[in-house]
């Protein structure tokens, strides 16, 4: 029976041309000889939302997003991967101090006055910001995950489909997690709250893209920071001292 559809032909990492096709062949049965259609969303159709307003409670002192990692504030690692992706919009939900770093980089800065009530409030702020534009999906990225690659972010976009895969998340060790891509139709649910009613519940049934554990690692504690610095061959003496009694 005849079959039809579209093919996305990549031109550049973030651009593709959609080409329609029709197969006039009665032997086409949709089985093992079917043409596989690639699913994806263009980066310029996405609002990237960087969540960077956490209270750093487990870090013991100071804002972990401002500490030095490889010669720059930790939060800039994730921010620069977003910039490499070239999404339609770049939104940061953050503190005033982090906003000072990100606004010159083209981020729309949203200050979450209720950040102390948990990440769900920052997610809601970011999604509400994304909803004010015309994006088709929002890509949620955490500011304390400095090792995520732009290649992984692009792979999330490649697997997204508005009907068949409206949520695409990351996974390592069988655990779904951000970065994650959510269709616009789910923005309301993302703003409803934490747990099973929010992003966590949606990720439980998401299309998942695997990545190495070290790529999806986050920095929650001072010990995490020291361990990652050491693993990258850093000399503790070259880093600025942390506040209080937490210097390496």
Short mmCIF file of C-alpha atoms in Angstrom, two decimals:
data_model
loop_
_atom_site.label_atom_id
_atom_site.label_comp_id
_atom_site.label_asym_id
_atom_site.label_seq_id
_atom_site.Cartn_x
_atom_site.Cartn_y
_atom_site.Cartn_z
CA UNK A 1 0.00 0.00 0.00
CA UNK A 2 1.22 3.57 -0.64
CA UNK A 3 2.87 5.33 2.28
CA UNK A 4 3.70 8.95 2.87
CA UNK A 5 5.44 11.07 5.44
CA UNK A 6 8.27 13.51 5.91
CA UNK A 7 12.01 13.24 6.21
CA UNK A 8 14.23 15.68 8.10
CA UNK A 9 17.47 16.24 6.21
CA UNK A 10 20.13 17.79 8.50
CA UNK A 11 22.08 20.73 7.09
CA UNK A 12 23.78 22.00 10.23
CA UNK A 13 23.70 20.76 13.84
CA UNK A 14 20.66 22.89 14.67
CA UNK A 15 18.99 23.15 11.27
CA UNK A 16 17.22 20.73 8.98
CA UNK A 17 14.97 20.79 5.93
CA UNK A 18 11.67 18.90 5.98
CA UNK A 19 11.02 16.95 2.76
CA UNK A 20 7.73 15.19 2.06
CA UNK A 21 7.67 11.79 0.39
CA UNK A 22 5.19 9.27 -1.02
CA UNK A 23 6.05 5.64 -1.70
CA UNK A 24 3.85 4.28 -4.49
CA UNK A 25 4.61 0.62 -3.98
CA UNK A 26 2.10 -2.04 -3.00
CA UNK A 27 4.93 -4.04 -1.46
CA UNK A 28 5.34 -1.43 1.25
CA UNK A 29 3.63 -2.95 4.28
CA UNK A 30 5.01 -0.88 7.14
CA UNK A 31 6.98 -3.86 8.37
CA UNK A 32 10.68 -4.60 8.44
CA UNK A 33 11.26 -2.79 5.15
CA UNK A 34 9.65 0.44 6.32
CA UNK A 35 11.46 3.75 6.07
CA UNK A 36 12.31 4.92 9.59
CA UNK A 37 11.31 8.53 10.10
CA UNK A 38 13.54 10.56 12.41
CA UNK A 39 11.77 12.49 15.12
CA UNK A 40 13.13 15.81 16.25
CA UNK A 41 12.44 19.41 17.15
CA UNK A 42 14.57 22.31 15.98
CA UNK A 43 16.54 24.18 18.64
CA UNK A 44 14.93 27.46 17.64
CA UNK A 45 11.53 26.01 18.60
CA UNK A 46 12.73 25.37 22.16
CA UNK A 47 12.95 27.56 25.24
CA UNK A 48 15.92 26.42 27.33
CA UNK A 49 15.24 26.94 31.04
CA UNK A 50 18.25 26.94 33.36
CA UNK A 51 17.28 26.33 36.99
CA UNK A 52 19.87 28.09 39.11
CA UNK A 53 18.04 29.49 42.13
CA UNK A 54 18.69 26.70 44.63
CA UNK A 55 19.58 27.42 48.23
CA UNK A 56 22.72 25.22 48.21
CA UNK A 57 21.66 23.80 51.58
CA UNK A 58 23.90 20.73 51.30
CA UNK A 59 26.87 22.84 50.24
CA UNK A 60 27.14 24.16 53.81
CA UNK A 61 28.35 27.64 52.92
CA UNK A 62 27.98 30.10 50.07
CA UNK A 63 26.30 29.66 46.70
CA UNK A 64 27.75 26.57 45.02
CA UNK A 65 26.84 27.93 41.58
CA UNK A 66 29.38 30.72 42.02
CA UNK A 67 32.36 28.59 43.09
CA UNK A 68 35.24 28.10 40.68
CA UNK A 69 35.37 25.01 38.49
CA UNK A 70 37.95 24.93 35.70
CA UNK A 71 38.51 28.66 35.91
CA UNK A 72 34.90 29.88 35.81
CA UNK A 73 31.82 29.91 38.05
CA UNK A 74 30.18 26.50 38.13
CA UNK A 75 26.87 27.75 36.68
CA UNK A 76 28.57 29.02 33.52
CA UNK A 77 29.35 25.48 32.39
CA UNK A 78 25.66 24.63 31.91
CA UNK A 79 24.93 28.13 30.61
CA UNK A 80 27.55 27.82 27.88
CA UNK A 81 26.19 24.45 26.74
CA UNK A 82 22.82 26.15 26.32
CA UNK A 83 24.46 28.89 24.29
CA UNK A 84 26.09 26.29 22.03
CA UNK A 85 22.68 24.69 21.46
CA UNK A 86 21.28 28.03 20.21
CA UNK A 87 17.69 27.62 21.41
CA UNK A 88 14.95 30.06 20.50
CA UNK A 89 15.05 31.50 24.02
CA UNK A 90 17.40 31.24 26.98
CA UNK A 91 15.72 31.64 30.38
CA UNK A 92 17.47 31.50 33.76
CA UNK A 93 15.62 31.21 37.07
CA UNK A 94 18.28 32.28 39.51
CA UNK A 95 19.52 34.49 42.31
CA UNK A 96 20.46 38.11 41.76
CA UNK A 97 24.18 37.24 41.90
CA UNK A 98 23.86 34.50 39.28
CA UNK A 99 21.67 36.75 37.15
CA UNK A 100 24.48 39.30 36.97
CA UNK A 101 26.58 36.62 35.24
CA UNK A 102 23.90 35.32 32.90
CA UNK A 103 22.09 38.43 31.70
CA UNK A 104 25.08 39.67 29.64
CA UNK A 105 25.08 36.26 27.92
CA UNK A 106 21.58 36.82 26.57
CA UNK A 107 19.58 35.00 29.22
CA UNK A 108 16.18 36.28 30.29
CA UNK A 109 16.64 36.40 34.05
CA UNK A 110 13.79 35.52 36.41
CA UNK A 111 14.42 35.99 40.13
CA UNK A 112 12.50 33.42 42.18
CA UNK A 113 11.58 35.03 45.48
CA UNK A 114 10.27 31.67 46.73
CA UNK A 115 13.35 29.59 45.93
CA UNK A 116 13.56 28.47 49.56
CA UNK A 117 10.34 26.50 49.07
CA UNK A 118 11.98 24.07 46.69
CA UNK A 119 12.89 23.46 43.07
CA UNK A 120 9.23 23.12 42.06
CA UNK A 121 8.81 26.87 42.50
CA UNK A 122 11.77 27.58 40.22
CA UNK A 123 10.44 25.14 37.64
CA UNK A 124 7.07 26.90 37.72
CA UNK A 125 8.74 30.29 37.26
CA UNK A 126 10.74 29.03 34.30
CA UNK A 127 7.80 27.32 32.62
CA UNK A 128 5.60 30.39 33.08
CA UNK A 129 8.34 32.41 31.42
CA UNK A 130 8.59 29.94 28.55
CA UNK A 131 4.80 29.97 28.09
CA UNK A 132 4.87 33.71 27.42
CA UNK A 133 6.59 32.99 24.11
CA UNK A 134 5.68 30.75 21.20
CA UNK A 135 8.04 27.83 21.84
CA UNK A 136 6.85 24.29 21.17
CA UNK A 137 8.77 22.78 24.09
CA UNK A 138 10.89 23.67 27.11
CA UNK A 139 14.28 22.12 27.83
CA UNK A 140 14.96 22.00 31.58
CA UNK A 141 18.62 22.08 32.61
CA UNK A 142 20.05 22.27 36.13
CA UNK A 143 22.73 24.81 36.95
CA UNK A 144 24.66 22.38 39.15
CA UNK A 145 25.21 19.83 36.35
CA UNK A 146 28.36 21.24 34.73
CA UNK A 147 29.38 18.22 32.67
CA UNK A 148 26.38 17.82 30.36
CA UNK A 149 27.47 18.10 26.73
CA UNK A 150 25.72 19.94 23.92
CA UNK A 151 25.76 16.65 22.04
CA UNK A 152 23.52 15.14 24.71
CA UNK A 153 21.19 18.14 24.60
CA UNK A 154 20.87 17.75 20.84
CA UNK A 155 20.10 14.05 21.24
CA UNK A 156 17.13 14.96 23.44
CA UNK A 157 15.79 17.20 20.68
CA UNK A 158 16.29 14.43 18.13
CA UNK A 159 14.12 11.98 20.08
CA UNK A 160 11.26 14.40 20.76
CA UNK A 161 7.89 14.03 19.05
CA UNK A 162 4.87 16.15 19.93
CA UNK A 163 2.55 13.12 19.96
CA UNK A 164 4.65 9.99 20.48
CA UNK A 165 7.38 11.40 22.74
CA UNK A 166 6.22 14.70 24.31
CA UNK A 167 8.66 14.18 27.19
CA UNK A 168 12.29 13.20 26.61
CA UNK A 169 14.54 12.84 29.63
CA UNK A 170 18.06 11.75 30.47
CA UNK A 171 18.90 8.49 32.20
CA UNK A 172 21.89 6.86 33.83
CA UNK A 173 21.83 3.76 36.01
CA UNK A 174 18.13 3.37 35.31
CA UNK A 175 17.27 6.69 36.96
CA UNK A 176 15.37 9.29 34.84
CA UNK A 177 16.57 12.85 35.38
CA UNK A 178 17.19 16.24 33.76
CA UNK A 179 18.10 17.58 31.34
CA UNK A 180 14.61 16.93 30.03
CA UNK A 181 12.44 18.25 27.22
CA UNK A 182 8.70 18.85 27.74
CA UNK A 183 6.04 19.66 25.14
CA UNK A 184 4.12 22.90 25.53
CA UNK A 185 0.92 20.94 26.14
CA UNK A 186 2.42 19.79 29.46
CA UNK A 187 3.38 23.21 30.79
CA UNK A 188 0.30 23.38 33.01
CA UNK A 189 1.10 20.08 34.66
CA UNK A 190 4.71 21.10 35.22
CA UNK A 191 3.49 24.10 37.19
CA UNK A 192 1.14 22.06 39.39
CA UNK A 193 3.74 21.03 41.90
CA UNK A 194 6.47 18.61 42.89
CA UNK A 195 6.50 14.83 42.96
CA UNK A 196 4.24 12.68 40.83
CA UNK A 197 2.14 15.66 39.70
CA UNK A 198 5.10 17.57 38.34
CA UNK A 199 8.21 16.84 36.34
CA UNK A 200 9.04 13.65 38.25
CA UNK A 201 5.76 12.03 37.30
CA UNK A 202 6.18 12.98 33.66
CA UNK A 203 9.74 11.64 33.56
CA UNK A 204 8.52 8.27 34.84
CA UNK A 205 6.92 7.58 31.45
CA UNK A 206 9.29 9.61 29.27
CA UNK A 207 11.36 8.65 26.28
CA UNK A 208 14.86 8.40 27.76
CA UNK A 209 18.29 9.12 26.33
CA UNK A 210 21.20 7.55 28.18
CA UNK A 211 24.42 9.30 29.09
CA UNK A 212 27.44 8.33 31.19
CA UNK A 213 27.05 8.86 34.93
CA UNK A 214 29.90 11.37 34.99
CA UNK A 215 28.17 13.50 32.37
CA UNK A 216 24.94 13.69 34.39
CA UNK A 217 26.68 14.21 37.72
CA UNK A 218 25.67 17.18 39.84
CA UNK A 219 27.60 19.03 42.49
CA UNK A 220 25.66 19.13 45.75
CA UNK A 221 28.34 19.21 48.42
CA UNK A 222 31.81 20.61 48.99
CA UNK A 223 33.13 17.04 48.87
CA UNK A 224 31.58 16.67 45.40
CA UNK A 225 33.37 19.82 44.30
CA UNK A 226 36.75 18.68 45.63
CA UNK A 227 36.33 15.24 44.06
CA UNK A 228 35.52 16.62 40.62
CA UNK A 229 38.35 19.14 40.83
CA UNK A 230 40.78 16.33 41.66
CA UNK A 231 39.45 14.06 38.91
CA UNK A 232 40.22 16.80 36.40
CA UNK A 233 43.83 17.04 37.55
CA UNK A 234 43.41 20.32 39.40
CA UNK A 235 45.88 21.50 42.01
CA UNK A 236 43.91 22.62 45.10
CA UNK A 237 46.39 25.43 45.62
CA UNK A 238 45.30 27.06 42.35
CA UNK A 239 41.68 27.48 43.43
CA UNK A 240 40.31 30.42 45.41
CA UNK A 241 39.50 29.55 49.01
CA UNK A 242 35.87 28.77 49.77
CA UNK A 243 34.07 30.79 52.44
CA UNK A 244 34.46 29.93 56.10
CA UNK A 245 36.37 26.80 57.02
CA UNK A 246 35.68 24.98 53.76
CA UNK A 247 38.84 25.71 51.82
CA UNK A 248 40.49 22.64 50.28
#
